């Protein structure tokens, strides 16, 4: 499996039929229905606006059309949708020091030294991707570790999950951090046994540090967007939900749209109620740029992540005397929901720990007409079993990332212990209870390749082939259910089911051509699938070299 290394796509300008009625014939067509059944077709009829007229069955008479393309029996699928990612952040990650897969402090230091040498000067060094759970000694990196390599310019390196960061001493001094600086609400400054700040900052404690990092220029944003959508299209993602869109990212996407440079479809969720009111105070935006961009909701954050022990739990961690971080009080969460709903926006809530999930469900149950509002639970990683049926009863969508389970399972066992895992990453249990699943990757926290997500959804086995038989294997879903999660479920979760998610009449003709039939192979090989072409609105926007 490829979980870590990003590659960029240099060119997306590819000629294809446009403004014409086209039949794509002789395809091995695969898509899923809402129940997770695999549906077959052999042709696709697309109108001159890039929308599907009909899928065509084997032996069905083909209607007249302006263009006819023989797809040579290759496998066609709907364009896949990532229900939870971070669009510009992925591009920005490509432009910074990448530490994904780093297996030791020494390796991190080596990569930092190489990056500093290749990028001389006195400006900030920004990086992302380290995971101390992969280090041989399992400890967090520290300011002292960074100072040993770079002490004369500020360094800030974010953990893979985005919920902790380590900085060098110069960066701490610039932020005015002292050993006795108090922890902010919803955050923590990690300290050693001697009481001194180690250089690791968790959740809201990171904010003063990132406020010092120079802002991106317009050219930087344009490059980040180009890199991000190139990566998406290379892996068959034609649409995504951008979770936690700040003002500057929204305006950068608008500029790209104005210049005709958006190739993928982005459904944006503003980073908090204040941002939402600035960007879309008049309610959800209409689809812009031919269905390429829409602001339709808000993302709220109620806790941190398991890896940094910021996920908010009902009982203390098994490996530390803490219950994690509550990011919003009940009153703050209720107020943010009320403000978003009053503007007609959808609410998506990051909730990882069982206490955070309980708080979210309480807030949803207190909201009138909640089911129609399609609340989204982003991650839904650790549920108290008694809370599991409340998800479906409240109409809350389970927006989950299968790859998190395979990255986290060993760490989750340490953080929680074996007795608190019965509703962890519980895809099967949630689906059986009536919850709708919307699948994604949380890129760049994880690699965006949805075929890795499809594989682990049906196997629950990580890239090292562990554990044998799958972790909590009873929570696996079928391939059809997983495919629905990356198409119909992801579209429905963003109120986009009339436009996206399937190759059916009236929806956009967003599709991909892949090198194999994923329904006719060992599930452990699905992640090896290669995308040969990606089409958006009946136009080819990616062709593998």
PDB file of N, CA, C and O in Angstrom, residues 95-154:
ATOM      1  N   UNK A  95       4.563  21.999  -0.094  1.00  0.00           N
ATOM      2  CA  UNK A  95       5.515  23.095  -0.227  1.00  0.00           C
ATOM      3  C   UNK A  95       6.413  23.248   0.995  1.00  0.00           C
ATOM      4  O   UNK A  95       7.243  24.156   1.038  1.00  0.00           O
ATOM      5  N   UNK A  96       6.237  22.387   1.990  1.00  0.00           N
ATOM      6  CA  UNK A  96       6.987  22.513   3.236  1.00  0.00           C
ATOM      7  C   UNK A  96       7.793  21.242   3.497  1.00  0.00           C
ATOM      8  O   UNK A  96       7.840  20.332   2.670  1.00  0.00           O
ATOM      9  N   UNK A  97       8.431  21.175   4.661  1.00  0.00           N
ATOM     10  CA  UNK A  97       9.200  19.994   5.058  1.00  0.00           C
ATOM     11  C   UNK A  97       8.234  18.874   5.404  1.00  0.00           C
ATOM     12  O   UNK A  97       7.430  19.000   6.326  1.00  0.00           O
ATOM     13  N   UNK A  98       8.301  17.773   4.664  1.00  0.00           N
ATOM     14  CA  UNK A  98       7.397  16.646   4.881  1.00  0.00           C
ATOM     15  C   UNK A  98       8.079  15.594   5.753  1.00  0.00           C
ATOM     16  O   UNK A  98       9.162  15.103   5.421  1.00  0.00           O
ATOM     17  N   UNK A  99       7.422  15.238   6.849  1.00  0.00           N
ATOM     18  CA  UNK A  99       7.992  14.304   7.814  1.00  0.00           C
ATOM     19  C   UNK A  99       7.155  13.039   7.943  1.00  0.00           C
ATOM     20  O   UNK A  99       7.302  12.299   8.920  1.00  0.00           O
ATOM     21  N   UNK A 100       6.289  12.770   6.973  1.00  0.00           N
ATOM     22  CA  UNK A 100       5.468  11.569   6.990  1.00  0.00           C
ATOM     23  C   UNK A 100       6.361  10.331   6.923  1.00  0.00           C
ATOM     24  O   UNK A 100       7.277  10.253   6.116  1.00  0.00           O
ATOM     25  N   UNK A 101       6.100   9.376   7.788  1.00  0.00           N
ATOM     26  CA  UNK A 101       6.866   8.143   7.790  1.00  0.00           C
ATOM     27  C   UNK A 101       8.160   8.205   8.563  1.00  0.00           C
ATOM     28  O   UNK A 101       8.870   7.199   8.667  1.00  0.00           O
ATOM     29  N   UNK A 102       8.499   9.359   9.139  1.00  0.00           N
ATOM     30  CA  UNK A 102       9.714   9.473   9.942  1.00  0.00           C
ATOM     31  C   UNK A 102       9.638   8.490  11.108  1.00  0.00           C
ATOM     32  O   UNK A 102       8.657   8.480  11.854  1.00  0.00           O
ATOM     33  N   UNK A 103      10.691   7.679  11.282  1.00  0.00           N
ATOM     34  CA  UNK A 103      10.605   6.601  12.270  1.00  0.00           C
ATOM     35  C   UNK A 103      11.465   6.813  13.511  1.00  0.00           C
ATOM     36  O   UNK A 103      11.576   5.920  14.352  1.00  0.00           O
ATOM     37  N   UNK A 104      12.087   7.988  13.646  1.00  0.00           N
ATOM     38  CA  UNK A 104      12.909   8.251  14.825  1.00  0.00           C
ATOM     39  C   UNK A 104      13.182   9.745  14.944  1.00  0.00           C
ATOM     40  O   UNK A 104      13.043  10.495  13.963  1.00  0.00           O
ATOM     41  N   UNK A 105      13.601  10.174  16.136  1.00  0.00           N
ATOM     42  CA  UNK A 105      14.020  11.561  16.317  1.00  0.00           C
ATOM     43  C   UNK A 105      15.216  11.848  15.414  1.00  0.00           C
ATOM     44  O   UNK A 105      15.305  12.912  14.790  1.00  0.00           O
ATOM     45  N   UNK A 106      16.151  10.893  15.325  1.00  0.00           N
ATOM     46  CA  UNK A 106      17.340  11.085  14.499  1.00  0.00           C
ATOM     47  C   UNK A 106      16.967  11.304  13.036  1.00  0.00           C
ATOM     48  O   UNK A 106      17.547  12.152  12.348  1.00  0.00           O
ATOM     49  N   UNK A 107      15.983  10.547  12.545  1.00  0.00           N
ATOM     50  CA  UNK A 107      15.542  10.710  11.161  1.00  0.00           C
ATOM     51  C   UNK A 107      14.904  12.072  10.966  1.00  0.00           C
ATOM     52  O   UNK A 107      15.131  12.740   9.944  1.00  0.00           O
ATOM     53  N   UNK A 108      14.098  12.519  11.929  1.00  0.00           N
ATOM     54  CA  UNK A 108      13.506  13.848  11.858  1.00  0.00           C
ATOM     55  C   UNK A 108      14.603  14.898  11.791  1.00  0.00           C
ATOM     56  O   UNK A 108      14.533  15.848  10.988  1.00  0.00           O
ATOM     57  N   UNK A 109      15.621  14.746  12.620  1.00  0.00           N
ATOM     58  CA  UNK A 109      16.715  15.714  12.634  1.00  0.00           C
ATOM     59  C   UNK A 109      17.462  15.729  11.302  1.00  0.00           C
ATOM     60  O   UNK A 109      17.831  16.794  10.802  1.00  0.00           O
ATOM     61  N   UNK A 110      17.665  14.565  10.724  1.00  0.00           N
ATOM     62  CA  UNK A 110      18.355  14.488   9.437  1.00  0.00           C
ATOM     63  C   UNK A 110      17.570  15.210   8.353  1.00  0.00           C
ATOM     64  O   UNK A 110      18.134  15.954   7.539  1.00  0.00           O
ATOM     65  N   UNK A 111      16.249  15.011   8.345  1.00  0.00           N
ATOM     66  CA  UNK A 111      15.428  15.662   7.332  1.00  0.00           C
ATOM     67  C   UNK A 111      15.367  17.166   7.553  1.00  0.00           C
ATOM     68  O   UNK A 111      15.360  17.944   6.594  1.00  0.00           O
ATOM     69  N   UNK A 112      15.345  17.582   8.818  1.00  0.00           N
ATOM     70  CA  UNK A 112      15.362  19.008   9.125  1.00  0.00           C
ATOM     71  C   UNK A 112      16.668  19.633   8.656  1.00  0.00           C
ATOM     72  O   UNK A 112      16.676  20.714   8.053  1.00  0.00           O
ATOM     73  N   UNK A 113      17.792  18.960   8.908  1.00  0.00           N
ATOM     74  CA  UNK A 113      19.097  19.479   8.478  1.00  0.00           C
ATOM     75  C   UNK A 113      19.157  19.616   6.960  1.00  0.00           C
ATOM     76  O   UNK A 113      19.644  20.631   6.432  1.00  0.00           O
ATOM     77  N   UNK A 114      18.671  18.609   6.255  1.00  0.00           N
ATOM     78  CA  UNK A 114      18.701  18.649   4.795  1.00  0.00           C
ATOM     79  C   UNK A 114      17.826  19.772   4.255  1.00  0.00           C
ATOM     80  O   UNK A 114      18.202  20.484   3.307  1.00  0.00           O
ATOM     81  N   UNK A 115      16.649  19.959   4.854  1.00  0.00           N
ATOM     82  CA  UNK A 115      15.735  20.997   4.394  1.00  0.00           C
ATOM     83  C   UNK A 115      16.335  22.377   4.650  1.00  0.00           C
ATOM     84  O   UNK A 115      16.259  23.268   3.797  1.00  0.00           O
ATOM     85  N   UNK A 116      16.926  22.560   5.834  1.00  0.00           N
ATOM     86  CA  UNK A 116      17.529  23.855   6.162  1.00  0.00           C
ATOM     87  C   UNK A 116      18.670  24.177   5.208  1.00  0.00           C
ATOM     88  O   UNK A 116      18.829  25.322   4.776  1.00  0.00           O
ATOM     89  N   UNK A 117      19.470  23.163   4.858  1.00  0.00           N
ATOM     90  CA  UNK A 117      20.584  23.385   3.931  1.00  0.00           C
ATOM     91  C   UNK A 117      20.089  23.732   2.537  1.00  0.00           C
ATOM     92  O   UNK A 117      20.689  24.554   1.834  1.00  0.00           O
ATOM     93  N   UNK A 118      18.974  23.109   2.133  1.00  0.00           N
ATOM     94  CA  UNK A 118      18.429  23.361   0.795  1.00  0.00           C
ATOM     95  C   UNK A 118      17.649  24.666   0.727  1.00  0.00           C
ATOM     96  O   UNK A 118      17.380  25.174  -0.369  1.00  0.00           O
ATOM     97  N   UNK A 119      17.270  25.198   1.870  1.00  0.00           N
ATOM     98  CA  UNK A 119      16.474  26.430   1.937  1.00  0.00           C
ATOM     99  C   UNK A 119      17.127  27.390   2.918  1.00  0.00           C
ATOM    100  O   UNK A 119      16.608  27.653   4.012  1.00  0.00           O
ATOM    101  N   UNK A 120      18.287  27.931   2.561  1.00  0.00           N
ATOM    102  CA  UNK A 120      19.024  28.796   3.493  1.00  0.00           C
ATOM    103  C   UNK A 120      18.294  30.116   3.734  1.00  0.00           C
ATOM    104  O   UNK A 120      17.408  30.509   2.981  1.00  0.00           O
ATOM    105  N   UNK A 121      18.700  30.798   4.808  1.00  0.00           N
ATOM    106  CA  UNK A 121      18.118  32.078   5.147  1.00  0.00           C
ATOM    107  C   UNK A 121      17.797  32.143   6.615  1.00  0.00           C
ATOM    108  O   UNK A 121      18.222  31.295   7.411  1.00  0.00           O
ATOM    109  N   UNK A 122      17.015  33.154   6.985  1.00  0.00           N
ATOM    110  CA  UNK A 122      16.667  33.315   8.400  1.00  0.00           C
ATOM    111  C   UNK A 122      15.168  33.216   8.631  1.00  0.00           C
ATOM    112  O   UNK A 122      14.677  33.499   9.718  1.00  0.00           O
ATOM    113  N   UNK A 123      14.420  32.797   7.601  1.00  0.00           N
ATOM    114  CA  UNK A 123      12.968  32.689   7.734  1.00  0.00           C
ATOM    115  C   UNK A 123      12.541  31.416   8.433  1.00  0.00           C
ATOM    116  O   UNK A 123      13.354  30.522   8.730  1.00  0.00           O
ATOM    117  N   UNK A 124      11.260  31.314   8.681  1.00  0.00           N
ATOM    118  CA  UNK A 124      10.692  30.160   9.365  1.00  0.00           C
ATOM    119  C   UNK A 124      10.872  28.887   8.538  1.00  0.00           C
ATOM    120  O   UNK A 124      10.717  28.894   7.309  1.00  0.00           O
ATOM    121  N   UNK A 125      11.150  27.800   9.225  1.00  0.00           N
ATOM    122  CA  UNK A 125      11.075  26.464   8.635  1.00  0.00           C
ATOM    123  C   UNK A 125       9.787  25.829   9.139  1.00  0.00           C
ATOM    124  O   UNK A 125       9.590  25.678  10.351  1.00  0.00           O
ATOM    125  N   UNK A 126       8.917  25.494   8.194  1.00  0.00           N
ATOM    126  CA  UNK A 126       7.602  24.933   8.523  1.00  0.00           C
ATOM    127  C   UNK A 126       7.545  23.508   7.997  1.00  0.00           C
ATOM    128  O   UNK A 126       7.925  23.245   6.848  1.00  0.00           O
ATOM    129  N   UNK A 127       7.078  22.593   8.820  1.00  0.00           N
ATOM    130  CA  UNK A 127       6.975  21.203   8.393  1.00  0.00           C
ATOM    131  C   UNK A 127       5.787  20.514   9.024  1.00  0.00           C
ATOM    132  O   UNK A 127       5.124  21.061   9.905  1.00  0.00           O
ATOM    133  N   UNK A 128       5.537  19.291   8.562  1.00  0.00           N
ATOM    134  CA  UNK A 128       4.381  18.552   9.042  1.00  0.00           C
ATOM    135  C   UNK A 128       4.585  17.061   8.802  1.00  0.00           C
ATOM    136  O   UNK A 128       5.266  16.664   7.867  1.00  0.00           O
ATOM    137  N   UNK A 129       3.959  16.257   9.672  1.00  0.00           N
ATOM    138  CA  UNK A 129       3.851  14.838   9.368  1.00  0.00           C
ATOM    139  C   UNK A 129       4.477  13.886  10.364  1.00  0.00           C
ATOM    140  O   UNK A 129       4.287  12.680  10.248  1.00  0.00           O
ATOM    141  N   UNK A 130       5.229  14.367  11.385  1.00  0.00           N
ATOM    142  CA  UNK A 130       5.849  13.433  12.323  1.00  0.00           C
ATOM    143  C   UNK A 130       4.786  12.783  13.216  1.00  0.00           C
ATOM    144  O   UNK A 130       3.739  13.358  13.493  1.00  0.00           O
ATOM    145  N   UNK A 131       5.087  11.583  13.628  1.00  0.00           N
ATOM    146  CA  UNK A 131       4.187  10.821  14.495  1.00  0.00           C
ATOM    147  C   UNK A 131       5.047  10.072  15.510  1.00  0.00           C
ATOM    148  O   UNK A 131       5.694   9.082  15.168  1.00  0.00           O
ATOM    149  N   UNK A 132       5.068  10.556  16.732  1.00  0.00           N
ATOM    150  CA  UNK A 132       5.968   9.969  17.730  1.00  0.00           C
ATOM    151  C   UNK A 132       5.623   8.521  18.042  1.00  0.00           C
ATOM    152  O   UNK A 132       6.461   7.777  18.572  1.00  0.00           O
ATOM    153  N   UNK A 133       4.412   8.094  17.697  1.00  0.00           N
ATOM    154  CA  UNK A 133       4.064   6.690  17.915  1.00  0.00           C
ATOM    155  C   UNK A 133       4.885   5.773  17.011  1.00  0.00           C
ATOM    156  O   UNK A 133       4.998   4.575  17.268  1.00  0.00           O
ATOM    157  N   UNK A 134       5.466   6.320  15.955  1.00  0.00           N
ATOM    158  CA  UNK A 134       6.305   5.536  15.051  1.00  0.00           C
ATOM    159  C   UNK A 134       7.771   5.549  15.473  1.00  0.00           C
ATOM    160  O   UNK A 134       8.590   4.831  14.893  1.00  0.00           O
ATOM    161  N   UNK A 135       8.121   6.388  16.449  1.00  0.00           N
ATOM    162  CA  UNK A 135       9.512   6.477  16.892  1.00  0.00           C
ATOM    163  C   UNK A 135       9.848   5.291  17.786  1.00  0.00           C
ATOM    164  O   UNK A 135       8.996   4.804  18.538  1.00  0.00           O
ATOM    165  N   UNK A 136      11.092   4.868  17.731  1.00  0.00           N
ATOM    166  CA  UNK A 136      11.501   3.691  18.507  1.00  0.00           C
ATOM    167  C   UNK A 136      11.306   3.886  20.000  1.00  0.00           C
ATOM    168  O   UNK A 136      10.946   2.941  20.716  1.00  0.00           O
ATOM    169  N   UNK A 137      11.518   5.121  20.514  1.00  0.00           N
ATOM    170  CA  UNK A 137      11.330   5.360  21.944  1.00  0.00           C
ATOM    171  C   UNK A 137       9.956   5.940  22.269  1.00  0.00           C
ATOM    172  O   UNK A 137       9.623   6.150  23.436  1.00  0.00           O
ATOM    173  N   UNK A 138       9.149   6.208  21.240  1.00  0.00           N
ATOM    174  CA  UNK A 138       7.772   6.638  21.440  1.00  0.00           C
ATOM    175  C   UNK A 138       7.596   7.983  22.114  1.00  0.00           C
ATOM    176  O   UNK A 138       6.505   8.314  22.572  1.00  0.00           O
ATOM    177  N   UNK A 139       8.643   8.808  22.151  1.00  0.00           N
ATOM    178  CA  UNK A 139       8.505  10.098  22.834  1.00  0.00           C
ATOM    179  C   UNK A 139       8.291  11.238  21.840  1.00  0.00           C
ATOM    180  O   UNK A 139       8.626  11.134  20.651  1.00  0.00           O
ATOM    181  N   UNK A 140       7.735  12.326  22.351  1.00  0.00           N
ATOM    182  CA  UNK A 140       7.588  13.523  21.537  1.00  0.00           C
ATOM    183  C   UNK A 140       8.967  14.123  21.243  1.00  0.00           C
ATOM    184  O   UNK A 140       9.858  14.106  22.103  1.00  0.00           O
ATOM    185  N   UNK A 141       9.160  14.691  20.057  1.00  0.00           N
ATOM    186  CA  UNK A 141      10.367  15.499  19.842  1.00  0.00           C
ATOM    187  C   UNK A 141      10.291  16.751  20.710  1.00  0.00           C
ATOM    188  O   UNK A 141       9.199  17.128  21.167  1.00  0.00           O
ATOM    189  N   UNK A 142      11.404  17.377  20.941  1.00  0.00           N
ATOM    190  CA  UNK A 142      11.445  18.547  21.826  1.00  0.00           C
ATOM    191  C   UNK A 142      12.162  19.708  21.151  1.00  0.00           C
ATOM    192  O   UNK A 142      12.829  19.549  20.115  1.00  0.00           O
ATOM    193  N   UNK A 143      12.079  20.878  21.802  1.00  0.00           N
ATOM    194  CA  UNK A 143      12.825  22.035  21.321  1.00  0.00           C
ATOM    195  C   UNK A 143      14.319  21.753  21.308  1.00  0.00           C
ATOM    196  O   UNK A 143      15.034  22.179  20.398  1.00  0.00           O
ATOM    197  N   UNK A 144      14.794  21.031  22.305  1.00  0.00           N
ATOM    198  CA  UNK A 144      16.224  20.707  22.351  1.00  0.00           C
ATOM    199  C   UNK A 144      16.641  19.862  21.153  1.00  0.00           C
ATOM    200  O   UNK A 144      17.740  20.045  20.610  1.00  0.00           O
ATOM    201  N   UNK A 145      15.761  18.934  20.734  1.00  0.00           N
ATOM    202  CA  UNK A 145      16.064  18.130  19.552  1.00  0.00           C
ATOM    203  C   UNK A 145      16.205  18.999  18.310  1.00  0.00           C
ATOM    204  O   UNK A 145      17.073  18.771  17.459  1.00  0.00           O
ATOM    205  N   UNK A 146      15.351  19.995  18.191  1.00  0.00           N
ATOM    206  CA  UNK A 146      15.412  20.883  17.027  1.00  0.00           C
ATOM    207  C   UNK A 146      16.582  21.850  17.139  1.00  0.00           C
ATOM    208  O   UNK A 146      17.263  22.131  16.144  1.00  0.00           O
ATOM    209  N   UNK A 147      16.826  22.366  18.354  1.00  0.00           N
ATOM    210  CA  UNK A 147      17.935  23.303  18.547  1.00  0.00           C
ATOM    211  C   UNK A 147      19.270  22.689  18.147  1.00  0.00           C
ATOM    212  O   UNK A 147      20.170  23.396  17.659  1.00  0.00           O
ATOM    213  N   UNK A 148      19.398  21.374  18.334  1.00  0.00           N
ATOM    214  CA  UNK A 148      20.651  20.698  17.991  1.00  0.00           C
ATOM    215  C   UNK A 148      20.933  20.762  16.493  1.00  0.00           C
ATOM    216  O   UNK A 148      22.086  20.603  16.068  1.00  0.00           O
ATOM    217  N   UNK A 149      19.897  21.020  15.700  1.00  0.00           N
ATOM    218  CA  UNK A 149      20.053  21.095  14.244  1.00  0.00           C
ATOM    219  C   UNK A 149      19.932  22.527  13.748  1.00  0.00           C
ATOM    220  O   UNK A 149      20.746  23.001  12.958  1.00  0.00           O
ATOM    221  N   UNK A 150      18.890  23.224  14.188  1.00  0.00           N
ATOM    222  CA  UNK A 150      18.644  24.606  13.760  1.00  0.00           C
ATOM    223  C   UNK A 150      18.282  25.437  14.991  1.00  0.00           C
ATOM    224  O   UNK A 150      17.208  25.238  15.575  1.00  0.00           O
ATOM    225  N   UNK A 151      19.176  26.338  15.360  1.00  0.00           N
ATOM    226  CA  UNK A 151      18.917  27.187  16.529  1.00  0.00           C
ATOM    227  C   UNK A 151      18.834  28.662  16.166  1.00  0.00           C
ATOM    228  O   UNK A 151      18.389  29.472  16.981  1.00  0.00           O
ATOM    229  N   UNK A 152      19.234  29.016  14.935  1.00  0.00           N
ATOM    230  CA  UNK A 152      19.351  30.422  14.561  1.00  0.00           C
ATOM    231  C   UNK A 152      18.221  30.928  13.677  1.00  0.00           C
ATOM    232  O   UNK A 152      18.292  32.027  13.135  1.00  0.00           O
ATOM    233  N   UNK A 153      17.189  30.121  13.512  1.00  0.00           N
ATOM    234  CA  UNK A 153      15.984  30.566  12.802  1.00  0.00           C
ATOM    235  C   UNK A 153      14.814  29.765  13.359  1.00  0.00           C
ATOM    236  O   UNK A 153      14.981  28.631  13.816  1.00  0.00           O
ATOM    237  N   UNK A 154      13.612  30.334  13.366  1.00  0.00           N
ATOM    238  CA  UNK A 154      12.475  29.642  13.991  1.00  0.00           C
ATOM    239  C   UNK A 154      12.045  28.416  13.201  1.00  0.00           C
ATOM    240  O   UNK A 154      12.010  28.425  11.964  1.00  0.00           O
TER     241      UNK A 154
END
